[in-house]
Short mmCIF file of C-alpha atoms and ligand atoms in Angstrom, two decimals:
data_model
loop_
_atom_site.label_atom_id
_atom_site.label_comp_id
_atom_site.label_asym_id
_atom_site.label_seq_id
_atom_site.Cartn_x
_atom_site.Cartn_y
_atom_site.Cartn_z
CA UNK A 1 -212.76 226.33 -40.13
CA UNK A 2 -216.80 227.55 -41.04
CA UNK A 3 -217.60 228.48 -37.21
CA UNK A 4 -220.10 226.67 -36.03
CA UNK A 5 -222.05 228.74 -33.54
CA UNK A 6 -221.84 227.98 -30.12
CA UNK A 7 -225.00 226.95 -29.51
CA UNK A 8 -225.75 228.88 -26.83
CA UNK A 9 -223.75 227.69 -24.46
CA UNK A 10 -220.20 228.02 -23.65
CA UNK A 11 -219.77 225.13 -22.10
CA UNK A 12 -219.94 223.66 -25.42
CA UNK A 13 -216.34 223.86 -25.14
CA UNK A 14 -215.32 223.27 -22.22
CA UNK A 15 -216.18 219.97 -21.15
CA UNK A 16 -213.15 219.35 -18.99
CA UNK A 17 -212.44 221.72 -17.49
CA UNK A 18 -208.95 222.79 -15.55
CA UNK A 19 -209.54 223.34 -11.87
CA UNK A 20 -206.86 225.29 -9.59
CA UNK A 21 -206.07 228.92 -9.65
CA UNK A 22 -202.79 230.29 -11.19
CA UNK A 23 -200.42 230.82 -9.00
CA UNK A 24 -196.51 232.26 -8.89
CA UNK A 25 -193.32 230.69 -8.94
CA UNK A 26 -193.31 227.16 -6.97
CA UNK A 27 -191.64 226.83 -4.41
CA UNK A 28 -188.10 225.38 -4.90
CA UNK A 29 -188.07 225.76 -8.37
CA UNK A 30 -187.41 229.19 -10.58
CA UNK A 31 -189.92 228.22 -12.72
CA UNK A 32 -193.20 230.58 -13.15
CA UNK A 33 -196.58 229.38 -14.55
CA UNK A 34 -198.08 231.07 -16.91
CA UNK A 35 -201.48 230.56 -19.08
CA UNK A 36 -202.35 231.53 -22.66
CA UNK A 37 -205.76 230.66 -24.32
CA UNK A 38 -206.20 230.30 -28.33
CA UNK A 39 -209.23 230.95 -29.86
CA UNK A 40 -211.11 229.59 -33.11
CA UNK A 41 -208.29 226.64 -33.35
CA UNK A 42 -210.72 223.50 -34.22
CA UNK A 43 -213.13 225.66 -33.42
CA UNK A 44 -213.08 225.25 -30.19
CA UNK A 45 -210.59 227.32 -27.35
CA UNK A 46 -207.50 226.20 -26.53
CA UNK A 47 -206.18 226.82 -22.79
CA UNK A 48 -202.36 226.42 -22.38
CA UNK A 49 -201.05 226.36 -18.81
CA UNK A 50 -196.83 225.37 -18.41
CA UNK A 51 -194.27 226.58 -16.08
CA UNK A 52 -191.72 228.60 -17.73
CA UNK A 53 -187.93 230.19 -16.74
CA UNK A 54 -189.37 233.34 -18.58
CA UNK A 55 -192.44 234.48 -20.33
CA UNK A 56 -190.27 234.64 -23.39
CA UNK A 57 -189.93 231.09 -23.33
CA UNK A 58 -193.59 230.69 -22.37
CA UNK A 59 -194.75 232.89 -25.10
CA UNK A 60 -192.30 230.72 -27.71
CA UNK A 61 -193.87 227.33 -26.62
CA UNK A 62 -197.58 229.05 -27.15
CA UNK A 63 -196.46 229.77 -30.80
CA UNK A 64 -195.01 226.40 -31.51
CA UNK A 65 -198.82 225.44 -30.35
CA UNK A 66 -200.49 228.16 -32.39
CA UNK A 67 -198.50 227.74 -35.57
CA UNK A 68 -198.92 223.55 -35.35
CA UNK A 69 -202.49 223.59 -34.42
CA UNK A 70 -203.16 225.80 -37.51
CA UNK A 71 -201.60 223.84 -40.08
CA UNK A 72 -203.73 221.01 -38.54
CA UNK A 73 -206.86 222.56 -38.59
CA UNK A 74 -206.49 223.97 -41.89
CA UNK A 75 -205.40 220.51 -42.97
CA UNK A 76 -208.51 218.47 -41.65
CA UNK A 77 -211.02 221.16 -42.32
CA UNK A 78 -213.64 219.79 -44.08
CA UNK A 79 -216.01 223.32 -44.76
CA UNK A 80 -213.25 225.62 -45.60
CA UNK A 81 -211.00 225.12 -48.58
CA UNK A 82 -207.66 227.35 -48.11
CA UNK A 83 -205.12 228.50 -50.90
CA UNK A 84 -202.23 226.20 -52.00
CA UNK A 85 -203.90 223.60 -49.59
CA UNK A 86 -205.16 220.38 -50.91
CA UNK A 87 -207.09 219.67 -47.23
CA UNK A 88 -210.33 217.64 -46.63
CA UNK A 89 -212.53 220.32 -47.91
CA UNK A 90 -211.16 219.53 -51.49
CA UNK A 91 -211.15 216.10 -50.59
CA UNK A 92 -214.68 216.21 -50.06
CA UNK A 93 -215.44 218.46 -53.01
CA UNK A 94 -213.54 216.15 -56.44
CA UNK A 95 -214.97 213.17 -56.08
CA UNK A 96 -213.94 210.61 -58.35
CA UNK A 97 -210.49 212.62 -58.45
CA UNK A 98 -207.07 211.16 -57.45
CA UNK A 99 -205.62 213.66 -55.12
CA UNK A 100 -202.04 213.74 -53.47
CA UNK A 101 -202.41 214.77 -49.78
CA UNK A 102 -199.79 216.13 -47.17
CA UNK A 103 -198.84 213.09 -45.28
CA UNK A 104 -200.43 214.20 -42.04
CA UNK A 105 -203.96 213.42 -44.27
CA UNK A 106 -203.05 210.06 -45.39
CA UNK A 107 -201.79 209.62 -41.35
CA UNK A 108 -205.21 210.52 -39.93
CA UNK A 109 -207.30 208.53 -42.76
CA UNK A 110 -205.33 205.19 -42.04
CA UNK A 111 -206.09 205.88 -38.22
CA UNK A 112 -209.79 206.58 -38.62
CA UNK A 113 -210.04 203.67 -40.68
CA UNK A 114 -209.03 201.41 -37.73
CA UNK A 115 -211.07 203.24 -35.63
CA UNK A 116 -213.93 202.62 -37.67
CA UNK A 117 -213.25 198.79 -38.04
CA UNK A 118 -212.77 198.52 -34.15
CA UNK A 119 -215.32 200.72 -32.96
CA UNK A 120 -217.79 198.06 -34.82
CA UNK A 121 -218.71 201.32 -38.26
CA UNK A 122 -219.74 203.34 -34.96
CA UNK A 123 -217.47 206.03 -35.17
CA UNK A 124 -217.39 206.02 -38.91
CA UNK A 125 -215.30 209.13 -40.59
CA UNK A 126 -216.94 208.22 -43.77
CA UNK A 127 -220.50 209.07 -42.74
CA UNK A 128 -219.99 212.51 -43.83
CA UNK A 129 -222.58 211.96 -46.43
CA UNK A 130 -225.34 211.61 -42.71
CA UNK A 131 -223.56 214.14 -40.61
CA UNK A 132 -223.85 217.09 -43.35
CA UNK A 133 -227.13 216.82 -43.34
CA UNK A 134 -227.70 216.82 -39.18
CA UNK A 135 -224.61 219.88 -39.69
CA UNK A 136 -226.77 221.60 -42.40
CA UNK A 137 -229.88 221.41 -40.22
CA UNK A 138 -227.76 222.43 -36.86
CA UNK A 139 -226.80 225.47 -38.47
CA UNK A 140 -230.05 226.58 -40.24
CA UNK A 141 -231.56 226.11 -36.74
CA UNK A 142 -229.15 227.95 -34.24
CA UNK A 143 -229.31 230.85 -36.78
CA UNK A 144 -233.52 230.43 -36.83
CA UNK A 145 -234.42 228.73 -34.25
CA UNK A 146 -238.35 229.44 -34.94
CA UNK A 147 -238.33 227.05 -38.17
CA UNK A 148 -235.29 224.80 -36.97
CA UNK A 149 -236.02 221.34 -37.89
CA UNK A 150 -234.61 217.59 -38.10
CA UNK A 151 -233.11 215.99 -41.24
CA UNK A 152 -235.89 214.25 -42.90
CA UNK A 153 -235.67 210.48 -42.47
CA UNK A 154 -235.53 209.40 -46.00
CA UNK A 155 -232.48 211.84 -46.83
CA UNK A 156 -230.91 210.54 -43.58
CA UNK A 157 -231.81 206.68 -45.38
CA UNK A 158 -230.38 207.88 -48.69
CA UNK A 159 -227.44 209.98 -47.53
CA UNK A 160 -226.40 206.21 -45.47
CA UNK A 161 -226.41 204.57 -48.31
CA UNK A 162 -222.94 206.59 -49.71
CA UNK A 163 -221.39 206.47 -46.04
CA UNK A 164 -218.59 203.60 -45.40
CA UNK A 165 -214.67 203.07 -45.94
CA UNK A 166 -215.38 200.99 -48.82
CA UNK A 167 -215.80 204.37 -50.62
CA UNK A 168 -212.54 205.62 -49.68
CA UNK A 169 -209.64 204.55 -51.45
CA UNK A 170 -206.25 205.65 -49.29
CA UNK A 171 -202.81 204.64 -51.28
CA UNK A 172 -200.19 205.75 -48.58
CA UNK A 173 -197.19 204.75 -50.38
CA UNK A 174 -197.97 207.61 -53.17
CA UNK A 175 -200.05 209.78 -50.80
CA UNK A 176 -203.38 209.82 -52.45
CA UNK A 177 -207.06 209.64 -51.90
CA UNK A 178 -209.71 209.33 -53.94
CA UNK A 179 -213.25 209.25 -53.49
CA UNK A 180 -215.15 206.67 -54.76
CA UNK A 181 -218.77 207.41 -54.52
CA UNK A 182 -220.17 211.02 -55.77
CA UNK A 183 -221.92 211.34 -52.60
CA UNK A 184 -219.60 209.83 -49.62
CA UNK A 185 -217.93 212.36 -47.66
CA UNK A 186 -215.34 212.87 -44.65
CA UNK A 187 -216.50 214.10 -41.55
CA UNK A 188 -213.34 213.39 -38.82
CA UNK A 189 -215.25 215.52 -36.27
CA UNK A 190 -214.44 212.82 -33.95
CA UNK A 191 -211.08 212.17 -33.54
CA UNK A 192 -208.88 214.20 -35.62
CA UNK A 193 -208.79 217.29 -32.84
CA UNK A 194 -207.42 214.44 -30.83
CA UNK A 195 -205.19 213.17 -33.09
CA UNK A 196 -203.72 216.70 -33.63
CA UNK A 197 -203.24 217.22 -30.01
CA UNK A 198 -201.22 214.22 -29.51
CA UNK A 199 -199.34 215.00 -32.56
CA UNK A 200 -198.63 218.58 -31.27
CA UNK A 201 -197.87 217.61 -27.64
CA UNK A 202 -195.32 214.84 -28.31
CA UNK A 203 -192.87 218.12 -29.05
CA UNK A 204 -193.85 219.90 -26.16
CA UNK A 205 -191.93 220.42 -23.15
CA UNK A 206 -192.58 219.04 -20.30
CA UNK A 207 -194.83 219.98 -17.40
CA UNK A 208 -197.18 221.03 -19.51
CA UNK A 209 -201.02 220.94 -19.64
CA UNK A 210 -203.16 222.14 -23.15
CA UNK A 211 -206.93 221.42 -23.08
CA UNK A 212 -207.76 221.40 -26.88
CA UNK A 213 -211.14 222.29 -26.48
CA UNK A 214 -211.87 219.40 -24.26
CA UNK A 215 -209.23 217.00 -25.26
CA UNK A 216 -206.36 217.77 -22.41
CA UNK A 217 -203.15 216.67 -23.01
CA UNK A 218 -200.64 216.60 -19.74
CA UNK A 219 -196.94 216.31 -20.90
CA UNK A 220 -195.64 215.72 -17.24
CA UNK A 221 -195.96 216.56 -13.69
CA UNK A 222 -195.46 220.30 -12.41
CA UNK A 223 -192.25 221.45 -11.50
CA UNK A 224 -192.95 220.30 -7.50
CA UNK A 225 -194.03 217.03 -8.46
CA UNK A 226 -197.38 217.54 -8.42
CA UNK A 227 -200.44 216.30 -10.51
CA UNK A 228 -202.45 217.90 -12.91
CA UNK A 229 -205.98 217.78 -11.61
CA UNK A 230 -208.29 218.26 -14.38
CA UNK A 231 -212.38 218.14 -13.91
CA UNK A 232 -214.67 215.63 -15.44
CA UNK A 233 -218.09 218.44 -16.38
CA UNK A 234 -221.45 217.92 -14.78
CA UNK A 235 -223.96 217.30 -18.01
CA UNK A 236 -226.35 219.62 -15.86
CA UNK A 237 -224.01 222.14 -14.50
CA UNK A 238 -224.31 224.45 -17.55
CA UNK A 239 -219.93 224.58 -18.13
CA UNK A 240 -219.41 225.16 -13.79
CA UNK A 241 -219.84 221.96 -11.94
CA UNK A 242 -217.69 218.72 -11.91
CA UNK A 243 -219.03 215.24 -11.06
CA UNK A 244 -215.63 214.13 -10.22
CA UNK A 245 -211.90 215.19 -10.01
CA UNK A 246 -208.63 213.10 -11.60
CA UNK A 247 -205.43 213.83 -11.20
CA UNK A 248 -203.42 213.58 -14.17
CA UNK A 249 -199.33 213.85 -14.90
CA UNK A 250 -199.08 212.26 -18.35
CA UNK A 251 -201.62 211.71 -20.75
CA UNK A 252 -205.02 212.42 -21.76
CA UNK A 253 -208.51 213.21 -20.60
CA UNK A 254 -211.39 213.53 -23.39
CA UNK A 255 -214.90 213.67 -22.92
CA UNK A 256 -217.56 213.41 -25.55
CA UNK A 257 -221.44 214.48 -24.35
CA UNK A 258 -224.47 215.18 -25.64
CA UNK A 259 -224.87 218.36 -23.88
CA UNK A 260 -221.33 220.10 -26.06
CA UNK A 261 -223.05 220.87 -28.89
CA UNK A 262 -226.59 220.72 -29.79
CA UNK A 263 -229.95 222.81 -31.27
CA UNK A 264 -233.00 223.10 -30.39
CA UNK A 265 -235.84 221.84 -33.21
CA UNK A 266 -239.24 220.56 -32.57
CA UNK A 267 -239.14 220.93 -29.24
CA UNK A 268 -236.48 219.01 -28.34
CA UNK A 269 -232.68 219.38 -27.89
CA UNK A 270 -230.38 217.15 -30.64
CA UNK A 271 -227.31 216.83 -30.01
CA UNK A 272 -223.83 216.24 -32.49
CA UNK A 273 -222.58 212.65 -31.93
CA UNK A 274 -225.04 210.10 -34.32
CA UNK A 275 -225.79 206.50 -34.42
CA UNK A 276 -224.51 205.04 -37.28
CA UNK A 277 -227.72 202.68 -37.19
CA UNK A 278 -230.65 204.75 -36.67
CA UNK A 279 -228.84 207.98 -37.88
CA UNK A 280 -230.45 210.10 -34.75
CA UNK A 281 -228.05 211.74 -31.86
CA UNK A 282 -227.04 208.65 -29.85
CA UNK A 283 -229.35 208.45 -26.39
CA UNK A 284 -227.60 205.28 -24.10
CA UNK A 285 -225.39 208.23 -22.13
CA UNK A 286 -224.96 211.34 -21.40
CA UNK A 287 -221.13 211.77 -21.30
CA UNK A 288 -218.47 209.00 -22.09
CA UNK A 289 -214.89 210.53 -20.77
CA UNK A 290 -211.74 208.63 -21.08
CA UNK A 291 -207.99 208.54 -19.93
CA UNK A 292 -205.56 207.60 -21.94
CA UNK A 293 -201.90 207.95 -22.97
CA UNK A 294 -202.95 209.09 -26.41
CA UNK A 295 -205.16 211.86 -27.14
CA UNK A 296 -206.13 210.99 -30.53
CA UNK A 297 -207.67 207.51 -29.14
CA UNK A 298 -208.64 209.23 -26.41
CA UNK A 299 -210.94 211.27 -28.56
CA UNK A 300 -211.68 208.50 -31.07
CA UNK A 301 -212.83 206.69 -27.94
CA UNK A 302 -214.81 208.72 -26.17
CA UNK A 303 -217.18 209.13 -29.29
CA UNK A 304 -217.07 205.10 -29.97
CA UNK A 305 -217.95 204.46 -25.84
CA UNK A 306 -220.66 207.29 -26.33
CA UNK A 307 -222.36 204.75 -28.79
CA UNK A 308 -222.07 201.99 -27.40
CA UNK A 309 -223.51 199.50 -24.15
CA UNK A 310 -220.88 199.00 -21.37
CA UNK A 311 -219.59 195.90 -22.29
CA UNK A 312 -218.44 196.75 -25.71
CA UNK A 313 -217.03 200.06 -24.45
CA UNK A 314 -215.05 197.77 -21.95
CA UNK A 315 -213.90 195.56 -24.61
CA UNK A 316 -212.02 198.25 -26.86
CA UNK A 317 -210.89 200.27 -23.41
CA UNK A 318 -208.76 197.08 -23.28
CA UNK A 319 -207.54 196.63 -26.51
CA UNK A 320 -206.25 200.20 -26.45
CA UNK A 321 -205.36 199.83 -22.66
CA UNK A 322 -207.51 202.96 -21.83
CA UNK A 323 -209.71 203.86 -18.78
CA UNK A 324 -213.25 205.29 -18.91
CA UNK A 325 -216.07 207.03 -16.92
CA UNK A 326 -219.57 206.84 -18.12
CA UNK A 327 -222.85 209.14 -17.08
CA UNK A 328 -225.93 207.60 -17.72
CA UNK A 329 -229.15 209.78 -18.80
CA UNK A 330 -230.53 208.82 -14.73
CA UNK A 331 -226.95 210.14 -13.72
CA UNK A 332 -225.35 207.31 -12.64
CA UNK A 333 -221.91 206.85 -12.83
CA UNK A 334 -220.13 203.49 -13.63
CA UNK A 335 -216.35 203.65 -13.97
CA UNK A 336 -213.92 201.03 -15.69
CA UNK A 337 -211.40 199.39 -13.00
CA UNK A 338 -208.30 201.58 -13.65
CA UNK A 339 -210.38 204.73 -13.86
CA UNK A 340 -211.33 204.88 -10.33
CA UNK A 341 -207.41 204.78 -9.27
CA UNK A 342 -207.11 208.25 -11.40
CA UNK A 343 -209.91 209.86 -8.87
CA UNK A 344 -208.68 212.33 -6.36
CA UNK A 345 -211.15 212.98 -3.16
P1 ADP B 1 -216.24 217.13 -29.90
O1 ADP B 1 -216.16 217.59 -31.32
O2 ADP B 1 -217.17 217.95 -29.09
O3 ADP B 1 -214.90 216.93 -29.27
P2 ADP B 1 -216.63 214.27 -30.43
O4 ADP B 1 -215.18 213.97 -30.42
O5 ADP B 1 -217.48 213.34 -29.66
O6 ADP B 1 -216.98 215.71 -29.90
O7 ADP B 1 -217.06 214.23 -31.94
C1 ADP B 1 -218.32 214.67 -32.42
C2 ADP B 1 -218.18 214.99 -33.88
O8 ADP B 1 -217.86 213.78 -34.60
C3 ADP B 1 -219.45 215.49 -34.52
O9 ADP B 1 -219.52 216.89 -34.48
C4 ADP B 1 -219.33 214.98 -35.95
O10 ADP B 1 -218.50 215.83 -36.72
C5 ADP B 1 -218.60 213.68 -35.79
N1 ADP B 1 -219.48 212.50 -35.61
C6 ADP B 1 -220.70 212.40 -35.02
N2 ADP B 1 -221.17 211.15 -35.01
C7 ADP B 1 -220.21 210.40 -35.61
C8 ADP B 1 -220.09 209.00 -35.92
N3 ADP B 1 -221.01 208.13 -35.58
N4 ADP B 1 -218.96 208.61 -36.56
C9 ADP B 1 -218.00 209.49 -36.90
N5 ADP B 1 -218.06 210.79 -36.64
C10 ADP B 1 -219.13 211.26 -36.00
MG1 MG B 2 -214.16 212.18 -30.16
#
């Protein structure tokens, strides 16, 4: 995947982050924890922490990770076109073609087509035709930053006007795709890290924890019992403080904020997650993170919630029976109702 730069910050990638030192063996159990991090995977880092009988074993389970979460992120890259690979990138590049696609493609489309219909077009994975441009200008302007600049509004008008499902047609029974527009485009920047994750952490043992840069996936309680306890990222704090702590044994945590990846252009600071109607970063909150069983709605949430007022947020949290924190831009916290059981003091 074409590495975005980190934009000067590493917290970038680290929203969540995992709190608690690593220790030895627990006590009563012949298990050892161990932690392993993977770089450049979604381009983000991946942070594996398990208990083990061996490192051997350990070491096998970090493979399984490594060689899963390639094929993924080959798969849904949409910058990078790779040999013998029909992926997203040639999606986005034969329009007008009729191209068969490895199942996990046609898998992710059909999800981020419901997202799109019940996050209201918010998080739309066919607005690639908007988000290329805001990419385009993110890139030009981390690598310049004197002449970094916006997306002019009428290209952001004209690029809308080839975003939308309707220009997508997905035939899963023969596994193909087409694009029917010259100009619409994929971008499934916001939930197909997710959807990985959860794909990739269903076969994992358990007592496991993997934040996928930011989306952490907890396959079970440690070997004594114990919760994960996993930290929800100050939007101030630069990547070190936490606003709050939850303890987590099975499930997911994903945040989405304005302050993970961004440039600086006109004097201001634009972030990565756009309105679908004014096609500018979104400004109602800071930092949207939600709990879930899932990680791929987990992560297609978080970006949806990050769009939208409270209410609405609260309305799909209960259609997909998911919990949520929100951080306004004055700081303030509001919490769904189950979220504030998952807090730990
Ligand atoms: P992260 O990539 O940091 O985990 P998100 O899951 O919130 O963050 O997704 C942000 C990414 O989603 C953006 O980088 C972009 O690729 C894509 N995106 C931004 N706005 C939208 C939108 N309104 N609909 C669909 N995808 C979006
Ligand atoms: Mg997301």
């Amino acid at each position: 995947m074409i590495r975005r730069r980190i934009c000067g910050i590493l917290s970038a990638v680290l929203a969540v982050m995992i709190l608690g030192g690593c220790g030895g063996s627990t006590a009563g159990s012949p298990k050892t924890r161990y932690q392993a991090t993977l770089m450049d995977l979604f381009d983000t880092v991946t942070t594996i922490t398990g208990y083990a009988a061996s490192e051997e074993e350990f070491r096998e389970t970090v493979g399984k990770i490594q060689s899963e979460m390639t094929e993924y992120d080959h798969l849904y890259d949409i910058y990078t076109p790779y040999p013998d690979m029909v992926n997203l990138c040639t999606v986005n590049s034969r329009p007008g073609e009729t191209l068969t696609v490895d199942e996990r493609i046609i898998d992710l489309l059909l999800f981020a087509r419901e997202i799109d219909e019940k996050s209201g077009h918010r998080v739309n994975a066919m607005l690639g035709s908007v988000l290329s441009l805001w990419h385009e200008a993110r890139e030009a302007g981390i690598a310049d930053p004197a002449n970094a600049r916006i997306p002019e509004a009428e290209a952001l008008q004209e690029a809308a006007a080839h975003a939308g499902f309707q220009y997508l047609e997905i035939d899963a029974e023969r596994r193909t795709v087409r694009l029917t527009d010259e100009k619409a485009r994929l971008d499934v920047g916001a939930l197909a890290k997710g959807y990985a994750a959860q794909r990739i952490a269903e076969g994992l043992p358990e007592g496991m924890l993997v934040n996928f840069g930011g989306n952490v996936v907890a396959t079970g309680a440690k070997p004594d019992g114990s919760s994960w306890v996993i930290g929800v990222q100050d939007p101030d704090g630069g990547g070190e403080g936490y606003l709050k702590k939850i303890a987590l044994q099975t499930g997911s945590v994903v945040t989405s904020g304005d302050y993970q990846r961004y440039y600086v252009a006109e004097g201001k600071t634009w972030h990565h997650i756009i309105d679908p109607e004014t096609l500018m970063p979104g400004t109602r909150w800071r930092g949207v993170t939600v709990a879930c069983a899932d990680s791929g709605i987990g992560d297609a949430l978080s970006t949806s919630l990050f769009l939208m007022d409270r209410e609405e947020g609260e309305k799909l949290l209960a259609e997909f029976g998911a919990e949520a924190m929100w951080i306004a831009p004055d700081g303030t916290e509001f919490f769904s109702d189950g979220f504030r059981a998952l807090i730990k003091d």
